[in-house]
Amino acid sequence: MHTPCPSAQTQLSNGSGHTCVFLIPYVLIALVGGIPIFFLEISLGQFMKAGSINVWNICPLFKGLGYASMVIVFYCNTYYIMVLAWGFYYLVKSFTTTLPWATCGHAWNTRDCVEIFRHEDCANASLANLTCDQLADRRSPVIEFWENKVLRLSAGLEVPGALNWEVTLCLLACWVLVYFCVWKGVKSTGKIVYFTATFPYVVLVVLLVRGVLLPGALDGIIYYLKPDWSKLASPQVWIDAGTQIFFSYAIGLGALTALGSYNRFNNNCYKDAIILALINSGTSFFAGFVVFSILGFMATEQGVHISKVAESGPGLAFIAYPRAVTLMPVAPLWAALFFFMLLLLGLDSQFVGVEGFITGLLDLLPASYYFRFQREIAVALCCVFCFVIDLSMVTDGGMYVFQLFDYYSASGTTLLWQAFWECVVVAWVYGADRFMDDIACMIGYRPCPWMKWCWSFFTPLVCMGIFIFNVVYYEPLVYNNTYVYPWWGEAMGWAFALSSMLCVPLYLLGCLLRAKGTMAERWQHLTQPVWGLHHLEYRAQDTDARGLTTLSPVSESSKVVVVESVM
């Protein structure tokens, strides 16, 4: 999922901790990789006025990049909505006087369920005469609600079990919401996000104020900020930083190019890209204080190290936060606010992904095939198809399927591969200087040369370096540090990854083999851009980038939607 903090989940997953150190690779990779490609995708979509596939008419031989991004965003749309479904389920359960995950004694609780985890309780023998070792083996009602009630976790991937009908209904409701968010396009969704983009900040501020007042919050924040310089030598920290940047910036998914295509042709996408990237990273850093203040309190309460109070991934949102809201006055109100915020953030990210997929899909249809309500029908078919696949994730073994999608289909490996080829194609095949001139035709001036240097040298090297580290230091998928996936489960995961990564070389080879002439002639012909009418229009008016044509300007709402792709 698009995580709220650049270090919370990644640090907890590898034990790196200490964001001051994590920020060093995070900022460096953002400067040489994240921001340049973020700007590249938005400007490319705005220049070509096309979705994720037809945008590569700028260099038709590499149109496989568009198909690869379609595959990745389809996987992302399929599994990411489960976060919404779980959040919606928690939201519904919040409308009660006592939160169901706050106490033991329910049908899903076990004998090991203990509501209080304070270290002094075992030391004073005030909790049923339990020793500290015995208390450490007990389980929180929050964890038991998550694993036994929501997930109904089975023994493994090979034991799918039955459907959880309550979560299935929540999943259906989420897909209905997504459908009505995107069926009319960005002109309607752009109005919605004025609320959905700002309300989460209000909730984050409220949670931060409450979090810093909890005992142990200062320890969590110190852990968040205190550097551990030895971690810089760990390749995993750099891999996590690169993965976090590329995924949180929505790079390689095709959503940025699709949303950029709705901009006015002379919109200042350079300024927008810089501002949005800074907002994204700034929000992530701010959210880290919220996360670690709460994790610090939980560590103090349980008497354990902060890295052990919550696992990475969905557990951060559905274990740490629910536990925190139970400690607040009028807990059901705070729980409802938090999960409503989570639902809004998830919906924003989800319909941006669906919008990117639908835009690319409809671009493939010739104009002669246009029919009334084609967009509405295409969105409906996409939502129904994804919902059917999602049914595998609402079974007892559904969490294992979800982790499989999350770890392989839209992982750092696939996104880095995608970003590498995007830079190579634009900078070396089409030409970095040539594309800088095209941007100047849109915004009236050439961007900073740093962008060109990154596209040509630094970003491809960073992407390929982290990609190689990912492959060399690859570790098989393990759930909750206990369950090891079977070999056929890993094979399925690699099939997800390769289904997008192979699109680029296979499409390139197919085009070269079908073309006629010598290899040099084939290359020359297949790398010639296919221009649209708007290109011919502005080139005919003024070839020195001073005559700029505004083509079908859209409202400012389309720019707001771009914000949601990185929130």
mmCIF file with all atom_site columns, C-alpha atoms in Angstrom, residues 90 99 101-104 114-118 121 139-143 145-146 207 210 214 294-295 297-302 309-310 315-328 331 334-335 338-339:
data_model
loop_
_atom_site.group_PDB
_atom_site.id
_atom_site.type_symbol
_atom_site.label_atom_id
_atom_site.label_alt_id
_atom_site.label_comp_id
_atom_site.label_asym_id
_atom_site.label_entity_id
_atom_site.label_seq_id
_atom_site.pdbx_PDB_ins_code
_atom_site.Cartn_x
_atom_site.Cartn_y
_atom_site.Cartn_z
_atom_site.occupancy
_atom_site.B_iso_or_equiv
_atom_site.pdbx_formal_charge
_atom_site.auth_seq_id
_atom_site.auth_comp_id
_atom_site.auth_asym_id
_atom_site.auth_atom_id
_atom_site.pdbx_PDB_model_num
ATOM 1  C CA . TYR A 1 90  ? -13.309 -1.321  11.230 1.00 0.00 ? 90  TYR A CA 1
ATOM 2  C CA . LEU A 1 99  ? -14.855 -1.025  20.657 1.00 0.00 ? 99  LEU A CA 1
ATOM 3  C CA . TRP A 1 101 ? -11.009 -4.851  19.741 1.00 0.00 ? 101 TRP A CA 1
ATOM 4  C CA . ALA A 1 102 ? -10.574 -3.113  23.095 1.00 0.00 ? 102 ALA A CA 1
ATOM 5  C CA . THR A 1 103 ? -11.614 -6.015  25.330 1.00 0.00 ? 103 THR A CA 1
ATOM 6  C CA . CYS A 1 104 ? -11.337 -9.779  25.640 1.00 0.00 ? 104 CYS A CA 1
ATOM 7  C CA . VAL A 1 114 ? -4.973  -10.004 28.052 1.00 0.00 ? 114 VAL A CA 1
ATOM 8  C CA . GLU A 1 115 ? -6.197  -6.433  27.947 1.00 0.00 ? 115 GLU A CA 1
ATOM 9  C CA . ILE A 1 116 ? -3.337  -4.885  29.985 1.00 0.00 ? 116 ILE A CA 1
ATOM 10 C CA . PHE A 1 117 ? 0.289   -5.277  28.977 1.00 0.00 ? 117 PHE A CA 1
ATOM 11 C CA . ARG A 1 118 ? 2.079   -2.968  31.404 1.00 0.00 ? 118 ARG A CA 1
ATOM 12 C CA . ASP A 1 121 ? 1.931   -5.341  36.330 1.00 0.00 ? 121 ASP A CA 1
ATOM 13 C CA . ARG A 1 139 ? -1.914  -11.627 23.205 1.00 0.00 ? 139 ARG A CA 1
ATOM 14 C CA . SER A 1 140 ? -3.580  -8.254  22.875 1.00 0.00 ? 140 SER A CA 1
ATOM 15 C CA . PRO A 1 141 ? -7.323  -8.151  22.023 1.00 0.00 ? 141 PRO A CA 1
ATOM 16 C CA . VAL A 1 142 ? -6.396  -5.804  19.172 1.00 0.00 ? 142 VAL A CA 1
ATOM 17 C CA . ILE A 1 143 ? -4.225  -8.481  17.552 1.00 0.00 ? 143 ILE A CA 1
ATOM 18 C CA . PHE A 1 145 ? -9.568  -9.100  16.620 1.00 0.00 ? 145 PHE A CA 1
ATOM 19 C CA . TRP A 1 146 ? -7.378  -8.506  13.555 1.00 0.00 ? 146 TRP A CA 1
ATOM 20 C CA . LEU A 1 207 ? -3.672  12.159  16.419 1.00 0.00 ? 207 LEU A CA 1
ATOM 21 C CA . ARG A 1 210 ? -3.015  13.045  21.383 1.00 0.00 ? 210 ARG A CA 1
ATOM 22 C CA . LEU A 1 214 ? 0.880   9.576   25.886 1.00 0.00 ? 214 LEU A CA 1
ATOM 23 C CA . ILE A 1 294 ? 2.003   5.911   19.263 1.00 0.00 ? 294 ILE A CA 1
ATOM 24 C CA . LEU A 1 295 ? 4.497   3.059   18.817 1.00 0.00 ? 295 LEU A CA 1
ATOM 25 C CA . PHE A 1 297 ? 3.633   4.454   23.920 1.00 0.00 ? 297 PHE A CA 1
ATOM 26 C CA . MET A 1 298 ? 2.824   0.859   22.955 1.00 0.00 ? 298 MET A CA 1
ATOM 27 C CA . ALA A 1 299 ? 6.427   -0.176  23.603 1.00 0.00 ? 299 ALA A CA 1
ATOM 28 C CA . THR A 1 300 ? 6.312   1.456   27.048 1.00 0.00 ? 300 THR A CA 1
ATOM 29 C CA . GLU A 1 301 ? 2.996   -0.175  27.815 1.00 0.00 ? 301 GLU A CA 1
ATOM 30 C CA . GLN A 1 302 ? 4.170   -3.653  26.842 1.00 0.00 ? 302 GLN A CA 1
ATOM 31 C CA . VAL A 1 309 ? 5.302   -3.544  19.021 1.00 0.00 ? 309 VAL A CA 1
ATOM 32 C CA . ALA A 1 310 ? 3.935   -3.709  15.477 1.00 0.00 ? 310 ALA A CA 1
ATOM 33 C CA . GLY A 1 315 ? -0.554  -4.453  10.756 1.00 0.00 ? 315 GLY A CA 1
ATOM 34 C CA . LEU A 1 316 ? 0.628   -0.881  11.278 1.00 0.00 ? 316 LEU A CA 1
ATOM 35 C CA . ALA A 1 317 ? -2.809  0.519   10.395 1.00 0.00 ? 317 ALA A CA 1
ATOM 36 C CA . PHE A 1 318 ? -4.914  -2.257  11.891 1.00 0.00 ? 318 PHE A CA 1
ATOM 37 C CA . ILE A 1 319 ? -2.980  -3.020  15.080 1.00 0.00 ? 319 ILE A CA 1
ATOM 38 C CA . ALA A 1 320 ? -1.032  0.055   16.215 1.00 0.00 ? 320 ALA A CA 1
ATOM 39 C CA . TYR A 1 321 ? -3.660  2.681   15.426 1.00 0.00 ? 321 TYR A CA 1
ATOM 40 C CA . PRO A 1 322 ? -6.678  0.756   16.754 1.00 0.00 ? 322 PRO A CA 1
ATOM 41 C CA . ARG A 1 323 ? -4.784  0.195   19.998 1.00 0.00 ? 323 ARG A CA 1
ATOM 42 C CA . ALA A 1 324 ? -4.030  3.913   20.217 1.00 0.00 ? 324 ALA A CA 1
ATOM 43 C CA . VAL A 1 325 ? -7.624  5.055   19.790 1.00 0.00 ? 325 VAL A CA 1
ATOM 44 C CA . THR A 1 326 ? -8.800  2.730   22.570 1.00 0.00 ? 326 THR A CA 1
ATOM 45 C CA . LEU A 1 327 ? -6.766  4.856   24.976 1.00 0.00 ? 327 LEU A CA 1
ATOM 46 C CA . MET A 1 328 ? -8.499  8.098   24.026 1.00 0.00 ? 328 MET A CA 1
ATOM 47 C CA . ALA A 1 331 ? -12.758 5.990   21.810 1.00 0.00 ? 331 ALA A CA 1
ATOM 48 C CA . TRP A 1 334 ? -11.731 8.674   17.430 1.00 0.00 ? 334 TRP A CA 1
ATOM 49 C CA . ALA A 1 335 ? -11.822 5.226   15.864 1.00 0.00 ? 335 ALA A CA 1
ATOM 50 C CA . PHE A 1 338 ? -9.375  7.548   11.948 1.00 0.00 ? 338 PHE A CA 1
ATOM 51 C CA . PHE A 1 339 ? -10.884 4.818   9.799  1.00 0.00 ? 339 PHE A CA 1
#
